[in-house]
Amino acid sequence: MSSQKVGNSWEKYVGDQGSTNNSTVITPITHGASPLIPTGFMTWSSPNVILNVCGEDAHISVCCPKKPQLFTIICYVLEKHKIDILSAQVSSDQFRSMFMIQAHAKGGSGLAQFSEAFTVEDVYKQAASEIMALTTPK
C-alpha cells in the first residue's frame, strides 16, 4: 500500500485517481505489489461511483443527487449479478444520497450463467457500470 500525507483531503485523493466531472467510464487503478499477491486490489472510479475489488469481495461507494427508491434499484442490480450485500450504510440529506456497500460475489458456479470468460472482477465492473448509469445526473 502506498503512503500518503495525512493532510491530503479525500477529494484530492479521489481527484488524483483519475476521475473527472465529464467521465462516463470507470477508470481502473491497480494497488498491491504484484498480481501474484492475493491481497492486492483494484479500484475503478467515476464521478459518483467508486468500486474497490479484492478477490471475491468489494466495496462500492455511491454518492449522487437524491432519487426515490435508488437503494432498492442498486440492490436489484447487485442481485441480478449474483452479488451478495454483506453490509450497507446509507446516508442522505435533502440534496444527495450516499451508499457504502460491502459485497461478496462467488466465483465459479454462481457466475456460470454469464460464461466462463467472465471473472468476478468483470461481474463487479458490469454491476458498477449499471449503477453509474442509474446515478449519473442527466
PDB file of C-alpha atoms in Angstrom:
ATOM      1  CA  MET A   1       0.000   0.000   0.000  1.00  0.00           C
ATOM      2  CA  SER A   2       1.421   3.399  -0.877  1.00  0.00           C
ATOM      3  CA  SER A   3       1.773   6.057   1.787  1.00  0.00           C
ATOM      4  CA  GLN A   4       0.031   9.397   1.537  1.00  0.00           C
ATOM      5  CA  LYS A   5       0.343  12.586   3.553  1.00  0.00           C
ATOM      6  CA  VAL A   6      -2.218  12.772   6.329  1.00  0.00           C
ATOM      7  CA  GLY A   7      -3.088  16.378   5.407  1.00  0.00           C
ATOM      8  CA  ASN A   8      -4.460  15.438   1.959  1.00  0.00           C
ATOM      9  CA  SER A   9      -8.223  15.607   1.624  1.00  0.00           C
ATOM     10  CA  TRP A  10     -10.358  12.740   0.343  1.00  0.00           C
ATOM     11  CA  GLU A  11     -11.466  14.893  -2.596  1.00  0.00           C
ATOM     12  CA  LYS A  12      -7.859  15.428  -3.652  1.00  0.00           C
ATOM     13  CA  TYR A  13      -7.148  11.702  -3.307  1.00  0.00           C
ATOM     14  CA  VAL A  14     -10.148  10.777  -5.447  1.00  0.00           C
ATOM     15  CA  GLY A  15      -9.217  13.506  -7.940  1.00  0.00           C
ATOM     16  CA  ASP A  16      -5.706  12.088  -8.162  1.00  0.00           C
ATOM     17  CA  GLN A  17      -7.154   8.667  -9.040  1.00  0.00           C
ATOM     18  CA  GLY A  18      -8.235   9.854 -12.488  1.00  0.00           C
ATOM     19  CA  SER A  19     -11.863  10.896 -12.029  1.00  0.00           C
ATOM     20  CA  THR A  20     -13.176  13.829 -13.981  1.00  0.00           C
ATOM     21  CA  ASN A  21     -16.549  15.531 -13.970  1.00  0.00           C
ATOM     22  CA  ASN A  22     -17.010  14.629 -17.642  1.00  0.00           C
ATOM     23  CA  SER A  23     -16.085  10.968 -17.207  1.00  0.00           C
ATOM     24  CA  THR A  24     -18.661   8.369 -18.195  1.00  0.00           C
ATOM     25  CA  VAL A  25     -16.457   5.324 -17.648  1.00  0.00           C
ATOM     26  CA  ILE A  26     -14.995   3.723 -14.584  1.00  0.00           C
ATOM     27  CA  THR A  27     -11.212   4.135 -14.629  1.00  0.00           C
ATOM     28  CA  PRO A  28      -9.047   1.291 -13.218  1.00  0.00           C
ATOM     29  CA  ILE A  29      -6.211   1.765 -10.723  1.00  0.00           C
ATOM     30  CA  THR A  30      -4.093  -1.218  -9.563  1.00  0.00           C
ATOM     31  CA  HIS A  31      -2.944  -1.460  -5.937  1.00  0.00           C
ATOM     32  CA  GLY A  32      -0.651  -4.055  -4.425  1.00  0.00           C
ATOM     33  CA  ALA A  33       2.882  -5.179  -5.056  1.00  0.00           C
ATOM     34  CA  SER A  34       2.205  -7.841  -7.650  1.00  0.00           C
ATOM     35  CA  PRO A  35      -0.690  -9.569  -9.402  1.00  0.00           C
ATOM     36  CA  LEU A  36       0.602 -12.772  -7.802  1.00  0.00           C
ATOM     37  CA  ILE A  37      -0.102 -11.447  -4.294  1.00  0.00           C
ATOM     38  CA  PRO A  38      -3.753 -12.105  -3.418  1.00  0.00           C
ATOM     39  CA  THR A  39      -4.002  -9.112  -1.065  1.00  0.00           C
ATOM     40  CA  GLY A  40      -3.742  -6.592  -3.923  1.00  0.00           C
ATOM     41  CA  PHE A  41      -6.891  -4.850  -5.031  1.00  0.00           C
ATOM     42  CA  MET A  42      -8.231  -2.885  -7.983  1.00  0.00           C
ATOM     43  CA  THR A  43     -10.064   0.431  -7.864  1.00  0.00           C
ATOM     44  CA  TRP A  44     -12.324   1.914 -10.534  1.00  0.00           C
ATOM     45  CA  SER A  45     -13.806   5.360 -10.172  1.00  0.00           C
ATOM     46  CA  SER A  46     -16.257   7.662 -11.877  1.00  0.00           C
ATOM     47  CA  PRO A  47     -17.658  10.977 -10.674  1.00  0.00           C
ATOM     48  CA  ASN A  48     -20.185   9.311  -8.376  1.00  0.00           C
ATOM     49  CA  VAL A  49     -19.254   5.595  -8.092  1.00  0.00           C
ATOM     50  CA  ILE A  50     -16.072   4.076  -6.666  1.00  0.00           C
ATOM     51  CA  LEU A  51     -15.505   0.321  -6.850  1.00  0.00           C
ATOM     52  CA  ASN A  52     -12.733  -1.451  -4.895  1.00  0.00           C
ATOM     53  CA  VAL A  53     -12.335  -5.171  -5.619  1.00  0.00           C
ATOM     54  CA  CYS A  54     -10.147  -7.672  -3.788  1.00  0.00           C
ATOM     55  CA  GLY A  55     -10.785 -11.245  -4.868  1.00  0.00           C
ATOM     56  CA  GLU A  56     -14.455 -12.077  -4.361  1.00  0.00           C
ATOM     57  CA  ASP A  57     -15.046  -9.082  -2.045  1.00  0.00           C
ATOM     58  CA  ALA A  58     -15.741  -5.495  -2.989  1.00  0.00           C
ATOM     59  CA  HIS A  59     -16.590  -2.111  -1.552  1.00  0.00           C
ATOM     60  CA  ILE A  60     -18.915   0.063  -3.634  1.00  0.00           C
ATOM     61  CA  SER A  61     -19.355   3.754  -2.788  1.00  0.00           C
ATOM     62  CA  VAL A  62     -22.082   5.795  -4.440  1.00  0.00           C
ATOM     63  CA  CYS A  63     -22.830   9.495  -3.984  1.00  0.00           C
ATOM     64  CA  CYS A  64     -25.500  11.130  -6.133  1.00  0.00           C
ATOM     65  CA  PRO A  65     -28.450  13.507  -6.149  1.00  0.00           C
ATOM     66  CA  LYS A  66     -31.405  12.139  -4.229  1.00  0.00           C
ATOM     67  CA  LYS A  67     -33.675   9.782  -6.198  1.00  0.00           C
ATOM     68  CA  PRO A  68     -36.660   7.878  -4.835  1.00  0.00           C
ATOM     69  CA  GLN A  69     -36.056   4.127  -4.398  1.00  0.00           C
ATOM     70  CA  LEU A  70     -32.443   4.321  -5.621  1.00  0.00           C
ATOM     71  CA  PHE A  71     -31.118   1.976  -2.943  1.00  0.00           C
ATOM     72  CA  THR A  72     -33.718  -0.625  -3.910  1.00  0.00           C
ATOM     73  CA  ILE A  73     -32.640  -0.319  -7.550  1.00  0.00           C
ATOM     74  CA  ILE A  74     -28.958  -0.692  -6.598  1.00  0.00           C
ATOM     75  CA  CYS A  75     -29.853  -3.829  -4.592  1.00  0.00           C
ATOM     76  CA  TYR A  76     -31.707  -5.203  -7.634  1.00  0.00           C
ATOM     77  CA  VAL A  77     -28.657  -4.624  -9.887  1.00  0.00           C
ATOM     78  CA  LEU A  78     -26.369  -6.420  -7.421  1.00  0.00           C
ATOM     79  CA  GLU A  79     -28.810  -9.321  -7.027  1.00  0.00           C
ATOM     80  CA  LYS A  80     -29.132  -9.628 -10.816  1.00  0.00           C
ATOM     81  CA  HIS A  81     -25.350 -10.134 -10.976  1.00  0.00           C
ATOM     82  CA  LYS A  82     -25.400 -12.657  -8.092  1.00  0.00           C
ATOM     83  CA  ILE A  83     -23.571 -10.239  -5.786  1.00  0.00           C
ATOM     84  CA  ASP A  84     -24.441 -10.559  -2.092  1.00  0.00           C
ATOM     85  CA  ILE A  85     -24.583  -7.461   0.102  1.00  0.00           C
ATOM     86  CA  LEU A  86     -22.694  -8.134   3.334  1.00  0.00           C
ATOM     87  CA  SER A  87     -23.372  -4.694   4.793  1.00  0.00           C
ATOM     88  CA  ALA A  88     -24.604  -1.311   3.661  1.00  0.00           C
ATOM     89  CA  GLN A  89     -24.500   2.147   5.128  1.00  0.00           C
ATOM     90  CA  VAL A  90     -26.989   4.673   3.787  1.00  0.00           C
ATOM     91  CA  SER A  91     -26.708   8.403   4.429  1.00  0.00           C
ATOM     92  CA  SER A  92     -28.622  11.286   2.939  1.00  0.00           C
ATOM     93  CA  ASP A  93     -29.575  14.895   3.313  1.00  0.00           C
ATOM     94  CA  GLN A  94     -32.128  16.937   1.418  1.00  0.00           C
ATOM     95  CA  PHE A  95     -29.953  17.030  -1.721  1.00  0.00           C
ATOM     96  CA  ARG A  96     -27.961  13.797  -2.028  1.00  0.00           C
ATOM     97  CA  SER A  97     -27.759  10.147  -1.048  1.00  0.00           C
ATOM     98  CA  MET A  98     -24.613   8.234  -0.178  1.00  0.00           C
ATOM     99  CA  PHE A  99     -24.324   4.455  -0.119  1.00  0.00           C
ATOM    100  CA  MET A 100     -21.344   2.427   1.083  1.00  0.00           C
ATOM    101  CA  ILE A 101     -21.818  -1.243   0.297  1.00  0.00           C
ATOM    102  CA  GLN A 102     -19.598  -4.171   1.239  1.00  0.00           C
ATOM    103  CA  ALA A 103     -20.303  -7.012  -1.186  1.00  0.00           C
ATOM    104  CA  HIS A 104     -19.291 -10.564  -1.977  1.00  0.00           C
ATOM    105  CA  ALA A 105     -19.591 -12.458  -5.276  1.00  0.00           C
ATOM    106  CA  LYS A 106     -18.719 -16.114  -5.562  1.00  0.00           C
ATOM    107  CA  GLY A 107     -16.573 -17.263  -8.435  1.00  0.00           C
ATOM    108  CA  GLY A 108     -17.336 -20.450 -10.344  1.00  0.00           C
ATOM    109  CA  SER A 109     -20.853 -21.892 -10.434  1.00  0.00           C
ATOM    110  CA  GLY A 110     -22.622 -18.714  -9.297  1.00  0.00           C
ATOM    111  CA  LEU A 111     -21.327 -16.930 -12.394  1.00  0.00           C
ATOM    112  CA  ALA A 112     -21.746 -19.793 -14.867  1.00  0.00           C
ATOM    113  CA  GLN A 113     -24.821 -18.177 -16.410  1.00  0.00           C
ATOM    114  CA  PHE A 114     -22.635 -15.362 -17.752  1.00  0.00           C
ATOM    115  CA  SER A 115     -19.969 -17.653 -19.288  1.00  0.00           C
ATOM    116  CA  GLU A 116     -16.613 -18.956 -18.272  1.00  0.00           C
ATOM    117  CA  ALA A 117     -14.936 -15.861 -19.770  1.00  0.00           C
ATOM    118  CA  PHE A 118     -16.332 -13.564 -17.044  1.00  0.00           C
ATOM    119  CA  THR A 119     -14.321 -13.196 -13.858  1.00  0.00           C
ATOM    120  CA  VAL A 120     -15.685 -11.980 -10.532  1.00  0.00           C
ATOM    121  CA  GLU A 121     -13.932  -8.688 -11.312  1.00  0.00           C
ATOM    122  CA  ASP A 122     -15.819  -8.436 -14.635  1.00  0.00           C
ATOM    123  CA  VAL A 123     -19.138  -9.021 -12.880  1.00  0.00           C
ATOM    124  CA  TYR A 124     -18.386  -6.270 -10.343  1.00  0.00           C
ATOM    125  CA  LYS A 125     -17.376  -3.881 -13.146  1.00  0.00           C
ATOM    126  CA  GLN A 126     -20.593  -4.621 -15.071  1.00  0.00           C
ATOM    127  CA  ALA A 127     -22.723  -4.031 -11.979  1.00  0.00           C
ATOM    128  CA  ALA A 128     -20.837  -0.810 -11.165  1.00  0.00           C
ATOM    129  CA  SER A 129     -21.335   0.408 -14.740  1.00  0.00           C
ATOM    130  CA  GLU A 130     -25.079  -0.161 -14.437  1.00  0.00           C
ATOM    131  CA  ILE A 131     -25.175   1.633 -11.074  1.00  0.00           C
ATOM    132  CA  MET A 132     -23.179   4.502 -12.567  1.00  0.00           C
ATOM    133  CA  ALA A 133     -25.682   4.821 -15.433  1.00  0.00           C
ATOM    134  CA  LEU A 134     -28.542   4.972 -12.921  1.00  0.00           C
ATOM    135  CA  THR A 135     -26.875   7.584 -10.725  1.00  0.00           C
ATOM    136  CA  THR A 136     -25.235   9.926 -13.217  1.00  0.00           C
ATOM    137  CA  PRO A 137     -27.184  13.195 -13.341  1.00  0.00           C
ATOM    138  CA  LYS A 138     -28.682  13.765 -16.775  1.00  0.00           C
TER     139      LYS A 138
END
